[in-house]
XYZ file of C-alpha atoms in Angstrom:
762
model
C 71.897 -122.153 -30.887
C 75.565 -122.862 -30.418
C 75.265 -126.003 -32.543
C 73.720 -123.906 -35.342
C 76.691 -121.453 -35.023
C 79.322 -124.222 -35.138
C 77.632 -125.919 -38.092
C 77.199 -122.555 -39.834
C 80.975 -122.147 -39.923
C 81.619 -125.157 -42.179
C 80.637 -123.397 -45.388
C 82.570 -120.111 -44.718
C 85.696 -121.989 -43.591
C 85.562 -124.217 -46.636
C 85.317 -121.149 -48.843
C 88.461 -119.741 -47.176
C 90.259 -122.991 -47.720
C 89.204 -123.105 -51.453
C 90.324 -119.577 -51.798
C 93.807 -120.407 -50.446
C 94.022 -123.219 -52.880
C 93.018 -120.892 -55.731
C 95.603 -118.343 -54.654
C 98.250 -121.117 -54.572
C 97.291 -122.184 -58.085
C 97.452 -118.580 -59.390
C 100.857 -118.172 -57.695
C 102.137 -121.282 -59.372
C 100.706 -120.459 -62.833
C 101.054 -116.706 -63.178
C 102.810 -115.646 -59.957
C 101.460 -113.498 -57.128
C 103.429 -110.934 -55.166
C 102.970 -110.071 -51.517
C 100.216 -107.475 -52.345
C 98.230 -110.034 -54.297
C 98.467 -112.706 -51.543
C 97.560 -110.105 -48.834
C 94.588 -108.753 -50.640
C 93.351 -112.246 -51.477
C 93.672 -113.525 -47.964
C 92.051 -110.402 -46.513
C 89.164 -110.784 -48.944
C 88.822 -114.449 -47.982
C 88.792 -113.797 -44.319
C 86.240 -111.014 -44.808
C 84.106 -113.317 -46.926
C 84.165 -116.055 -44.262
C 83.250 -113.642 -41.412
C 80.470 -111.826 -43.288
C 78.875 -115.119 -44.505
C 79.011 -116.628 -40.994
C 77.503 -113.559 -39.438
C 74.753 -113.406 -42.090
C 74.043 -117.139 -41.542
C 73.642 -116.540 -37.750
C 71.382 -113.508 -38.451
C 69.137 -115.536 -40.769
C 69.279 -118.656 -38.472
C 70.819 -120.792 -41.183
C 72.868 -123.804 -40.046
C 74.088 -124.710 -43.548
C 74.344 -123.429 -47.044
C 71.853 -124.534 -49.665
C 72.748 -125.723 -53.109
C 72.276 -122.299 -54.666
C 74.244 -120.735 -51.817
C 77.186 -123.013 -52.649
C 77.123 -121.791 -56.210
C 77.130 -118.155 -54.986
C 79.968 -119.007 -52.575
C 82.034 -120.304 -55.519
C 81.353 -117.018 -57.265
C 82.589 -115.210 -54.229
C 85.758 -117.182 -54.095
C 86.353 -116.396 -57.741
C 85.789 -112.680 -57.105
C 88.361 -112.851 -54.252
C 90.780 -114.375 -56.833
C 90.073 -111.492 -59.259
C 90.695 -109.074 -56.432
C 94.099 -110.666 -55.782
C 95.041 -110.366 -59.378
C 93.839 -106.809 -59.545
C 96.059 -105.855 -56.559
C 98.948 -107.742 -58.168
C 98.480 -105.743 -61.429
C 99.506 -102.432 -59.757
C 103.080 -103.822 -59.353
C 103.533 -105.631 -62.625
C 101.877 -106.714 -65.875
C 98.552 -108.430 -65.055
C 97.690 -111.852 -66.448
C 94.688 -110.560 -68.273
C 93.567 -113.827 -69.684
C 93.394 -115.459 -66.315
C 91.642 -112.530 -64.651
C 89.062 -112.285 -67.410
C 88.465 -116.085 -67.309
C 87.764 -116.003 -63.542
C 85.476 -112.931 -63.957
C 83.671 -114.566 -66.854
C 83.074 -117.864 -64.883
C 81.673 -115.763 -61.961
C 79.304 -113.961 -64.344
C 78.149 -117.202 -66.015
C 77.427 -118.719 -62.579
C 75.403 -115.568 -61.670
C 72.762 -117.096 -63.946
C 73.005 -120.505 -62.371
C 72.470 -119.918 -58.628
C 69.033 -118.402 -59.128
C 67.854 -121.367 -61.282
C 69.236 -123.870 -58.765
C 67.430 -122.053 -55.864
C 64.111 -122.078 -57.762
C 64.379 -125.811 -58.835
C 65.372 -126.979 -55.391
C 62.858 -124.828 -53.588
C 65.595 -123.174 -51.546
C 64.848 -119.486 -52.517
C 65.551 -117.283 -49.476
C 66.188 -113.663 -48.396
C 69.724 -114.898 -47.385
C 70.425 -116.274 -50.738
C 69.160 -113.123 -52.604
C 71.221 -110.809 -50.393
C 74.291 -113.046 -50.684
C 73.967 -113.063 -54.543
C 73.579 -109.256 -54.665
C 76.555 -108.573 -52.406
C 78.825 -110.960 -54.463
C 77.610 -109.132 -57.688
C 78.452 -105.735 -56.133
C 81.918 -106.913 -54.875
C 82.942 -108.396 -58.311
C 81.830 -105.171 -60.053
C 83.782 -103.112 -57.628
C 86.995 -105.121 -58.214
C 86.600 -105.104 -61.994
C 86.000 -101.271 -61.919
C 89.245 -100.853 -59.908
C 91.129 -102.900 -62.524
C 89.594 -101.089 -65.426
C 90.027 -97.652 -63.780
C 93.851 -98.068 -64.060
C 93.788 -97.687 -67.802
C 90.403 -95.971 -68.641
C 90.258 -93.448 -65.841
C 89.283 -93.608 -62.206
C 85.866 -92.254 -62.952
C 84.956 -95.952 -63.671
C 84.916 -96.374 -59.863
C 81.602 -94.714 -59.897
C 80.228 -97.991 -61.342
C 81.813 -100.167 -58.683
C 81.142 -97.740 -55.859
C 77.381 -97.104 -56.555
C 76.100 -99.922 -54.369
C 78.275 -98.916 -51.448
C 77.417 -95.221 -51.800
C 73.770 -96.226 -51.639
C 74.497 -98.226 -48.364
C 76.363 -95.277 -46.856
C 73.462 -92.973 -47.736
C 71.031 -95.365 -45.977
C 72.897 -94.763 -42.731
C 71.645 -91.185 -42.842
C 68.273 -91.883 -44.493
C 66.582 -94.890 -42.834
C 63.854 -95.005 -45.438
C 66.471 -96.173 -47.965
C 66.763 -99.489 -46.029
C 63.288 -100.562 -46.937
C 62.716 -103.094 -49.745
C 60.710 -102.994 -52.917
C 59.393 -105.797 -55.072
C 62.183 -107.323 -57.267
C 62.633 -105.709 -60.692
C 63.821 -107.806 -63.590
C 65.391 -104.644 -65.163
C 67.565 -104.080 -62.031
C 69.022 -107.572 -62.545
C 69.594 -106.942 -66.265
C 71.496 -103.611 -65.464
C 73.572 -105.380 -62.789
C 74.521 -108.061 -65.387
C 75.394 -105.423 -67.856
C 77.829 -103.791 -65.525
C 79.765 -107.087 -65.042
C 79.772 -107.867 -68.761
C 80.912 -104.400 -69.863
C 83.627 -104.272 -67.153
C 84.908 -107.708 -68.130
C 84.968 -106.746 -71.697
C 86.840 -103.546 -70.858
C 89.315 -105.600 -68.765
C 89.956 -107.921 -71.723
C 90.935 -104.857 -73.878
C 89.739 -106.239 -77.161
C 87.702 -103.072 -77.939
C 89.290 -99.795 -79.155
C 89.773 -97.300 -76.312
C 87.242 -94.840 -77.613
C 84.601 -97.647 -77.918
C 85.429 -98.947 -74.393
C 84.916 -95.468 -72.912
C 81.531 -95.060 -74.683
C 80.388 -98.477 -73.576
C 81.343 -97.808 -70.007
C 79.566 -94.468 -70.053
C 76.428 -96.179 -71.241
C 76.707 -98.759 -68.543
C 77.092 -96.004 -65.954
C 74.106 -94.149 -67.348
C 71.902 -97.325 -67.049
C 73.187 -97.881 -63.530
C 72.276 -94.349 -62.591
C 68.893 -94.695 -63.995
C 68.361 -97.997 -62.028
C 69.440 -96.585 -58.751
C 67.495 -93.383 -59.287
C 64.294 -95.339 -60.032
C 64.842 -97.477 -56.956
C 65.479 -94.468 -54.753
C 62.412 -92.734 -56.083
C 60.352 -95.814 -55.420
C 61.572 -96.011 -51.826
C 60.853 -92.430 -51.263
C 57.342 -92.696 -52.493
C 56.864 -95.856 -50.416
C 57.913 -94.010 -47.340
C 55.212 -91.432 -48.042
C 57.710 -88.694 -49.180
C 59.236 -88.418 -45.749
C 59.821 -84.990 -44.260
C 63.277 -83.700 -44.247
C 64.103 -85.183 -47.689
C 64.504 -81.753 -49.245
C 66.769 -80.634 -46.418
C 68.871 -83.784 -46.883
C 69.169 -83.260 -50.576
C 70.245 -79.573 -50.114
C 72.795 -80.726 -47.471
C 74.075 -83.336 -49.862
C 74.465 -80.693 -52.617
C 76.311 -78.452 -50.207
C 78.740 -81.264 -49.333
C 79.153 -82.113 -53.048
C 79.782 -78.306 -53.942
C 82.445 -77.954 -51.368
C 84.083 -81.262 -52.182
C 84.265 -80.356 -55.930
C 85.502 -76.809 -55.186
C 88.370 -78.252 -53.087
C 89.335 -80.822 -55.730
C 89.156 -78.828 -58.915
C 92.637 -79.476 -60.237
C 95.059 -76.752 -61.379
C 96.245 -76.561 -64.959
C 98.464 -79.722 -64.501
C 95.496 -81.933 -63.789
C 92.842 -83.371 -65.992
C 89.300 -81.939 -65.371
C 87.679 -85.387 -65.491
C 85.478 -87.382 -63.088
C 88.575 -89.119 -61.826
C 89.867 -85.817 -60.403
C 87.034 -85.728 -57.926
C 87.479 -89.387 -56.692
C 89.931 -88.180 -54.048
C 89.658 -86.979 -50.520
C 90.291 -83.206 -49.933
C 92.666 -82.733 -47.039
C 91.232 -79.370 -46.192
C 87.792 -80.908 -45.742
C 88.958 -83.328 -43.115
C 90.748 -80.555 -41.229
C 87.546 -78.434 -41.466
C 85.446 -81.259 -39.972
C 87.888 -81.779 -37.141
C 87.856 -78.015 -36.397
C 84.035 -77.940 -36.412
C 83.880 -80.803 -33.962
C 86.302 -79.090 -31.610
C 85.222 -75.466 -31.772
C 82.113 -73.847 -30.191
C 79.171 -73.751 -32.570
C 79.118 -70.004 -33.070
C 82.902 -69.753 -33.763
C 82.720 -72.708 -36.139
C 80.051 -71.045 -38.190
C 82.139 -67.843 -38.439
C 85.047 -69.966 -39.534
C 82.818 -71.686 -42.078
C 81.705 -68.450 -43.500
C 85.235 -67.120 -43.912
C 86.579 -70.419 -45.164
C 83.726 -70.830 -47.655
C 84.450 -67.405 -49.108
C 88.218 -68.176 -49.388
C 87.473 -71.516 -51.082
C 85.228 -69.602 -53.544
C 87.967 -67.103 -54.336
C 90.501 -69.870 -54.770
C 88.102 -71.838 -57.058
C 87.643 -68.824 -59.236
C 91.413 -68.339 -59.476
C 91.890 -71.982 -60.255
C 89.276 -71.815 -63.078
C 90.920 -68.663 -64.401
C 94.326 -70.408 -64.170
C 92.969 -73.266 -66.275
C 91.686 -70.749 -68.903
C 94.948 -68.816 -69.012
C 97.108 -71.890 -69.309
C 94.870 -73.114 -72.152
C 95.199 -69.846 -74.002
C 98.480 -68.308 -72.881
C 100.435 -71.193 -71.250
C 100.663 -69.343 -67.894
C 98.594 -68.792 -64.812
C 96.251 -65.958 -63.982
C 97.976 -62.882 -62.437
C 95.522 -60.891 -60.507
C 97.794 -57.886 -60.357
C 97.483 -57.011 -63.986
C 95.395 -59.598 -65.950
C 92.165 -57.840 -65.231
C 93.304 -55.234 -67.762
C 92.839 -57.837 -70.552
C 89.047 -58.036 -70.013
C 88.364 -55.413 -72.704
C 90.652 -57.039 -75.213
C 89.238 -60.487 -74.508
C 85.639 -59.113 -75.096
C 86.791 -57.543 -78.388
C 88.506 -60.751 -79.595
C 85.582 -62.919 -78.573
C 83.259 -60.457 -80.360
C 85.248 -60.909 -83.559
C 84.684 -64.687 -83.395
C 81.110 -65.023 -82.198
C 79.655 -61.497 -82.466
C 79.431 -58.639 -79.945
C 76.113 -59.780 -78.491
C 77.399 -63.361 -77.988
C 80.579 -62.115 -76.396
C 78.704 -59.981 -73.932
C 76.405 -62.922 -73.100
C 79.428 -65.134 -72.411
C 81.028 -62.451 -70.148
C 77.761 -61.965 -68.277
C 77.440 -65.783 -67.827
C 81.028 -66.038 -66.503
C 80.339 -63.103 -64.081
C 77.139 -64.667 -62.842
C 78.945 -68.018 -62.358
C 81.722 -66.431 -60.282
C 79.322 -64.417 -58.121
C 77.191 -67.488 -57.665
C 80.219 -69.584 -56.465
C 81.324 -66.745 -54.095
C 77.836 -66.756 -52.683
C 76.976 -70.501 -52.612
C 80.280 -71.783 -51.160
C 80.007 -69.812 -47.881
C 76.399 -70.742 -47.445
C 77.310 -74.349 -48.200
C 80.058 -74.342 -45.623
C 77.752 -72.926 -42.952
C 75.172 -75.550 -43.739
C 77.801 -78.375 -43.539
C 78.924 -76.960 -40.250
C 75.533 -77.204 -38.745
C 75.163 -80.680 -40.095
C 78.391 -81.773 -38.510
C 77.533 -80.119 -35.203
C 74.302 -82.127 -35.054
C 75.925 -85.382 -35.871
C 79.509 -85.158 -34.435
C 80.122 -88.838 -33.707
C 79.090 -90.360 -37.049
C 80.827 -87.462 -38.814
C 84.091 -88.252 -37.038
C 83.689 -91.850 -38.060
C 83.126 -90.997 -41.736
C 86.112 -88.634 -41.582
C 88.331 -91.369 -40.139
C 87.300 -93.735 -42.992
C 87.953 -90.952 -45.581
C 91.394 -90.246 -44.008
C 92.322 -93.930 -44.332
C 91.086 -93.972 -47.896
C 93.260 -90.947 -48.698
C 96.311 -92.295 -46.853
C 96.447 -95.847 -48.164
C 96.883 -94.945 -51.832
C 99.637 -92.510 -50.942
C 101.523 -95.224 -48.991
C 100.879 -98.223 -51.148
C 100.454 -96.721 -54.560
C 97.248 -98.729 -55.040
C 94.206 -96.872 -56.252
C 93.745 -93.221 -57.399
C 96.564 -90.831 -56.922
C 96.214 -88.574 -53.887
C 95.734 -84.904 -54.467
C 99.072 -83.637 -55.481
C 98.363 -79.990 -54.807
C 95.701 -79.279 -52.131
C 93.558 -76.258 -52.690
C 95.348 -74.420 -49.941
C 98.484 -74.483 -52.260
C 96.520 -72.086 -54.513
C 96.454 -69.604 -51.696
C 100.171 -69.808 -51.138
C 100.806 -69.592 -54.905
C 98.448 -66.611 -55.262
C 100.194 -64.798 -52.322
C 103.679 -65.432 -53.779
C 102.552 -64.409 -57.293
C 101.190 -61.037 -56.153
C 104.413 -60.347 -54.254
C 106.511 -61.349 -57.262
C 104.384 -59.289 -59.721
C 104.812 -56.185 -57.643
C 108.664 -56.778 -57.486
C 108.714 -57.516 -61.257
C 107.100 -54.150 -61.940
C 109.728 -52.397 -59.887
C 112.543 -54.132 -61.845
C 110.965 -53.073 -65.073
C 110.884 -49.458 -64.032
C 114.639 -49.646 -63.327
C 115.259 -51.305 -66.729
C 113.462 -48.446 -68.467
C 116.070 -45.964 -67.346
C 118.735 -47.720 -69.355
C 118.611 -47.084 -73.138
C 121.967 -47.171 -75.068
C 120.392 -45.641 -78.131
C 118.570 -42.733 -76.503
C 121.132 -40.190 -77.648
C 122.389 -41.776 -80.902
C 121.986 -39.295 -83.690
C 119.990 -40.267 -86.816
C 122.983 -40.157 -89.218
C 124.552 -42.973 -87.225
C 121.436 -45.208 -87.203
C 120.753 -47.991 -89.752
C 123.392 -46.859 -92.285
C 123.663 -50.464 -93.400
C 120.164 -50.348 -94.728
C 120.343 -46.922 -96.441
C 117.938 -46.614 -99.323
C 116.160 -49.920 -98.487
C 112.478 -50.441 -97.981
C 112.266 -52.388 -94.658
C 109.134 -54.412 -93.751
C 108.859 -55.702 -90.216
C 106.270 -58.431 -90.769
C 104.539 -60.252 -87.890
C 102.790 -63.494 -88.880
C 100.043 -64.033 -86.381
C 100.540 -67.237 -84.217
C 103.564 -68.326 -86.235
C 105.290 -70.355 -83.579
C 107.954 -73.072 -83.437
C 105.140 -75.635 -83.356
C 104.163 -74.786 -86.954
C 107.510 -76.246 -88.202
C 106.384 -79.674 -87.150
C 103.635 -79.562 -89.754
C 104.242 -81.040 -93.192
C 101.914 -78.381 -94.735
C 104.032 -75.525 -93.240
C 107.169 -77.359 -94.244
C 105.945 -77.454 -97.852
C 105.064 -73.729 -97.802
C 108.588 -72.850 -96.443
C 110.208 -74.916 -99.111
C 108.088 -73.343 -101.871
C 108.778 -69.923 -100.343
C 112.537 -70.523 -100.574
C 112.168 -71.429 -104.228
C 110.103 -68.270 -105.001
C 112.727 -66.021 -103.162
C 115.631 -67.726 -105.034
C 113.850 -67.126 -108.325
C 113.393 -63.459 -107.466
C 117.065 -63.182 -106.453
C 116.515 -62.983 -102.610
C 118.220 -64.988 -100.015
C 117.326 -65.399 -96.260
C 118.612 -66.404 -92.904
C 116.588 -67.757 -89.977
C 116.713 -68.331 -86.236
C 114.338 -68.251 -83.274
C 113.244 -65.578 -80.854
C 111.557 -66.324 -77.410
C 108.276 -64.413 -77.166
C 107.117 -62.912 -73.968
C 103.546 -64.044 -74.635
C 101.900 -67.323 -75.675
C 98.690 -67.995 -77.559
C 97.583 -64.331 -77.815
C 98.127 -60.789 -76.457
C 100.171 -60.038 -79.561
C 100.854 -56.416 -78.635
C 103.222 -57.581 -75.848
C 105.463 -59.280 -78.446
C 105.264 -56.210 -80.773
C 106.377 -53.776 -78.047
C 109.039 -56.185 -76.796
C 110.742 -56.355 -80.275
C 110.361 -52.642 -80.858
C 111.489 -51.436 -77.450
C 114.180 -53.960 -76.454
C 112.472 -54.496 -73.137
C 110.783 -57.696 -71.872
C 107.037 -56.676 -71.976
C 105.260 -59.798 -70.695
C 102.204 -58.279 -69.042
C 99.677 -55.473 -69.551
C 100.989 -53.516 -66.584
C 104.515 -53.344 -68.144
C 102.966 -52.386 -71.545
C 100.881 -49.583 -70.014
C 103.906 -48.154 -68.180
C 106.159 -48.367 -71.225
C 103.707 -46.324 -73.332
C 104.018 -43.457 -70.778
C 107.777 -43.096 -71.451
C 110.000 -41.991 -74.346
C 111.764 -45.099 -75.189
C 113.608 -45.492 -78.547
C 111.735 -48.091 -80.618
C 112.852 -49.562 -83.977
C 110.224 -47.329 -85.656
C 111.798 -44.235 -83.831
C 115.253 -45.267 -85.042
C 114.149 -45.533 -88.687
C 112.249 -42.265 -88.405
C 115.318 -40.510 -87.139
C 117.366 -41.921 -89.921
C 115.051 -40.591 -92.546
C 112.663 -43.399 -93.313
C 108.909 -42.822 -93.710
C 107.335 -45.034 -91.026
C 104.060 -46.852 -91.548
C 101.889 -49.218 -89.507
C 99.592 -51.589 -91.287
C 97.215 -53.177 -88.877
C 94.256 -54.624 -90.730
C 92.612 -55.937 -87.611
C 91.951 -52.460 -86.222
C 88.633 -50.809 -86.875
C 89.151 -47.842 -84.603
C 91.847 -45.339 -83.824
C 95.034 -46.586 -82.240
C 96.430 -43.651 -80.167
C 99.736 -45.323 -79.287
C 100.680 -45.472 -83.016
C 101.257 -41.701 -82.951
C 101.902 -41.031 -79.220
C 104.412 -43.797 -78.658
C 105.606 -45.401 -81.908
C 105.463 -42.117 -83.838
C 104.337 -43.615 -87.142
C 103.990 -41.235 -89.988
C 100.927 -43.157 -91.331
C 98.592 -45.860 -89.962
C 96.486 -48.126 -92.133
C 93.658 -50.284 -90.803
C 90.514 -51.872 -92.153
C 88.860 -48.497 -92.537
C 91.246 -46.779 -94.940
C 92.804 -49.348 -97.412
C 89.828 -49.523 -99.713
C 88.887 -53.107 -98.976
C 85.435 -54.116 -100.337
C 85.633 -57.897 -99.725
C 84.384 -60.107 -96.923
C 85.986 -60.744 -93.577
C 87.378 -64.180 -92.570
C 86.375 -64.563 -88.909
C 88.912 -62.393 -86.994
C 90.792 -61.370 -90.185
C 89.056 -58.431 -91.651
C 90.815 -59.073 -94.956
C 93.193 -61.648 -96.481
C 96.893 -61.220 -96.110
C 97.302 -61.053 -99.757
C 95.103 -57.839 -99.822
C 96.995 -56.343 -96.833
C 100.324 -56.643 -98.821
C 98.746 -55.574 -102.094
C 97.262 -52.450 -100.414
C 100.689 -51.564 -98.866
C 102.260 -51.767 -102.146
C 99.633 -49.614 -103.784
C 99.396 -47.005 -101.079
C 103.258 -46.786 -100.195
C 105.768 -48.799 -102.182
C 104.624 -47.942 -105.634
C 104.713 -44.133 -105.082
C 107.341 -42.370 -107.146
C 110.035 -40.055 -105.722
C 109.538 -41.085 -102.099
C 111.733 -41.614 -99.090
C 112.407 -45.266 -98.187
C 109.691 -46.856 -96.214
C 109.784 -48.721 -92.980
C 106.482 -50.555 -92.276
C 105.357 -52.759 -89.502
C 102.916 -55.157 -91.163
C 100.541 -57.485 -89.207
C 99.417 -60.573 -91.116
C 96.282 -61.898 -89.409
C 94.887 -64.559 -91.658
C 96.666 -67.017 -89.234
C 94.776 -65.549 -86.200
C 92.617 -67.881 -84.313
C 90.034 -69.383 -85.059
C 92.001 -70.161 -88.315
C 88.795 -70.676 -90.333
C 87.553 -69.992 -92.854
C 90.644 -69.232 -94.927
C 91.041 -67.347 -98.206
C 92.982 -68.665 -101.306
C 95.699 -66.897 -103.210
C 94.614 -65.233 -106.434
C 96.641 -63.731 -109.241
C 98.010 -60.396 -107.891
C 96.572 -58.562 -110.936
C 93.054 -59.635 -109.829
C 93.244 -58.483 -106.141
C 91.721 -55.064 -106.924
C 89.450 -53.883 -104.031
C 89.146 -57.413 -102.642
C 85.766 -58.251 -104.172
C 87.409 -61.274 -105.759
C 87.492 -62.882 -102.284
C 83.707 -62.653 -101.944
C 82.645 -66.300 -102.268
C 85.526 -67.699 -100.293
C 84.246 -67.614 -96.688
C 81.196 -69.625 -97.609
C 83.379 -72.125 -99.468
C 85.772 -72.746 -96.494
C 85.256 -74.453 -93.156
C 83.392 -72.518 -90.404
C 84.913 -72.071 -87.008
C 82.197 -74.041 -85.398
C 83.010 -77.159 -87.548
C 86.748 -76.813 -87.074
C 86.714 -76.420 -83.321
C 84.593 -79.524 -82.639
C 87.794 -81.710 -82.984
C 91.366 -80.854 -81.788
C 92.894 -82.561 -84.908
C 90.852 -80.327 -87.258
C 92.010 -77.240 -85.170
C 95.616 -78.187 -85.641
C 95.101 -78.836 -89.309
C 93.340 -75.469 -89.830
C 96.145 -73.669 -87.937
C 98.845 -75.258 -90.149
C 96.900 -74.325 -93.309
C 96.538 -70.769 -92.178
C 100.291 -70.381 -91.460
C 101.004 -71.848 -94.898
C 98.664 -69.399 -96.536
C 100.324 -66.435 -94.812
C 103.822 -67.595 -95.776
C 102.620 -68.273 -99.437
C 101.141 -64.758 -99.588
C 104.265 -63.134 -98.223
C 106.811 -64.914 -100.399
C 104.707 -64.584 -103.636
C 104.396 -60.816 -102.727
C 108.162 -60.576 -102.658
C 108.466 -62.455 -105.940
C 105.977 -60.237 -107.822
C 107.065 -56.934 -106.254
C 110.390 -56.892 -108.281
C 111.998 -54.516 -105.696
C 115.572 -55.285 -105.288
C 115.851 -52.745 -102.485
C 113.316 -54.608 -100.376
C 114.394 -55.996 -96.993
C 111.996 -58.016 -94.695
C 112.289 -59.156 -91.151
C 109.593 -61.831 -90.802
C 108.689 -63.373 -87.417
C 105.862 -64.895 -85.416
C 104.490 -63.021 -82.532
C 103.774 -65.996 -80.317
C 103.003 -69.705 -80.341
C 99.388 -70.797 -80.969
C 97.158 -71.864 -77.951
C 97.871 -75.123 -76.170
C 95.258 -76.931 -78.202
C 97.769 -76.746 -81.048
C 101.099 -76.398 -79.293
C 100.418 -78.743 -76.386
C 101.111 -78.134 -72.693
C 104.516 -76.967 -71.729
C 105.590 -75.887 -75.288
C 108.343 -73.322 -75.647
C 107.649 -69.732 -76.435
C 109.941 -69.760 -79.370
C 108.908 -68.205 -82.773
C 110.787 -68.397 -86.047
C 112.464 -65.177 -87.384
C 113.939 -64.666 -90.801
C 115.729 -61.732 -92.567
C 115.091 -61.665 -96.305
C 116.976 -59.470 -98.794
C 118.208 -59.333 -102.392
C 121.359 -57.336 -101.635
C 123.917 -59.718 -100.268
C 125.487 -57.116 -98.065
C 122.306 -57.047 -95.953
C 122.440 -60.739 -95.073
C 126.320 -60.736 -94.859
C 126.194 -58.086 -92.059
C 124.146 -60.550 -90.055
C 126.507 -63.455 -90.668
C 127.830 -63.403 -87.067
C 124.310 -63.930 -85.708
C 124.667 -67.545 -86.553
C 121.242 -67.733 -88.226
C 120.827 -70.554 -90.740
C 120.227 -70.111 -94.534
C 116.668 -70.424 -95.729
C 113.270 -69.645 -94.245
C 113.134 -72.671 -92.013
C 115.461 -72.657 -88.885
C 116.703 -76.068 -87.852
C 116.455 -77.383 -84.341
C 120.060 -76.113 -83.591
C 119.379 -72.525 -84.807
C 120.154 -69.832 -82.296
C 117.455 -68.796 -79.822
C 117.437 -65.164 -78.587
C 115.029 -63.523 -76.144
C 112.835 -61.268 -78.245
C 113.886 -58.174 -76.158
C 117.535 -58.591 -77.431
C 116.598 -58.126 -81.032
C 116.419 -54.289 -81.104
C 119.932 -53.841 -79.842
C 121.427 -56.453 -82.071
C 119.656 -55.121 -85.109
C 120.589 -51.503 -84.446
C 124.168 -52.365 -83.741
C 124.564 -54.626 -86.780
C 123.104 -52.166 -89.205
C 124.365 -48.958 -87.538
C 127.570 -47.076 -88.203
């Protein structure tokens, strides 16, 4: 027996020697750093030890001809591993790595033929061949995962996950008759990963091909597992094992769902949750009953934090900020109404019900899952601690070496700390707002001292929905602004422009409107609701005191707006019900902006012998979903809006546009261009030299257009034919024209009221 063991070391030791030679050649030709050498040597030593042990187990005193071919493949795979480790520190020699992998794949078709021709087919050889295949696929998946995404590790880790599962399920260790399809699938994995490593395919094609390979691998393992389960006579306890596995997976996923800064991709879940390891340790140390109580409470907290994280992701996508539990629940009604305008009331209610059921389901399933995992750990303390130790090493090594997937940057427990701090800050913020409300420098200013610099002028305060700084990057919007400047010049008007920083992002427009009107920073619903209970001087109030007829034109409204009278004190309010519109709606927009402006002119500006008009006008054709869009028609043909009848069917549908982010951005730009064209052509055809406009956006568009981390800046312009109006604003530093440059002044939106009233007051 000792002679067999000694002779059996010859092949493994020779493989180690050959590997050292290969590493030396690689170091001389392409260079290897310390990490590459270390990984190569460790793989070589591991190869030698495992092959020697397997030979002893199978009572082999030497390697057969086919085994030597497989051993050569193993040495090449170790070389690929060394180059892969080296690639984390510098540019990898792709050609050399791909060449070694390709030779290894080609030899995979050789060893089997050699074994059959020499009559040396054996269980040892088959197992050796399979493990070398699995190792090479794992190494290649690590290399490809660096650029394509760490979800590719699912391909390389499938074999090892199956082995780990067999520790808990002995029936997985049985064998089935060889399947040719399984060999084909294994070969496909190696070929696809090598092609991805070579990088000669477009990124999108590479991703699709890798996903197809993963799907084939999943099918192959699934069929193999099903066959073993049937062969074992559908062993008892399988259902319980599956339920336990699902409980572990649910908790794992809940702890690793990234916040808004992380990508919600498969790679996000290829990490080890720190809280999970701490939980396992506590369960092993605490008495069973106490551990289950801890699990129940902990599972509920994890569920709450998961719901908050998911809401955070939604709020950052839509509004570029996190979810605020103190006041964001108040937006539920507005969100339902907005969603109903896009997909219908029934669809919106269905979505809300589905979201509610999902949240309640998570809050119920996560505590139950935690209790189930606690019982599982209590029954298997020793193997659980071993697995936890391995996972701890897996999570620590990448953090220390930088090799492999990034560790979790923000553990789930960080969400609890952030949530606590946020609630505290929100409560303090509301107190500060109450104090600011008590200070109003224009509360006691008499009407004859207000807005004297605009005496006799019709003043339109025009909000262009979603008109943010991002729009200026679009050539389509740039062309519309250039054309608008030309129209204004032809009509004898001039303009100056700057930027205002909006208190909101992506939506909740009324916060921006109230901020501009009140001179207070209204950045949440709680502040807005409190503001409406007080008698704060708004721009509308100031114009009303000074003798203007004040009008609100809100075409998106289809029901009464109490605040228009009770807080803003408008003399008249126009909405979709009372402007005589007989045309179609355009998704959210109940009527085109051109009709909104034409109706205002007909109902107010064309009236003879009237007081000057101050109107807040909301242009909503650029409101999400930005499709379909109307077209400008001759102003003489606007009539009751019937002329717009065919246009919705001729335009893009929201469903088509929102399938691709690029189409969303294009549709957004076109909608802003339309609103600007409608506005400037309105000024041109109105022939009203006493017309003054303040035109601004209410907020930036959602992050699908603006991108993550975009500013909250919106363009603002003042337009007038009378040069004394724009001259008064000369010290604002705003730039000539409708398009503010990158260096134009940026004011917080809440400072506009005081500057405006001061500039145009006595």
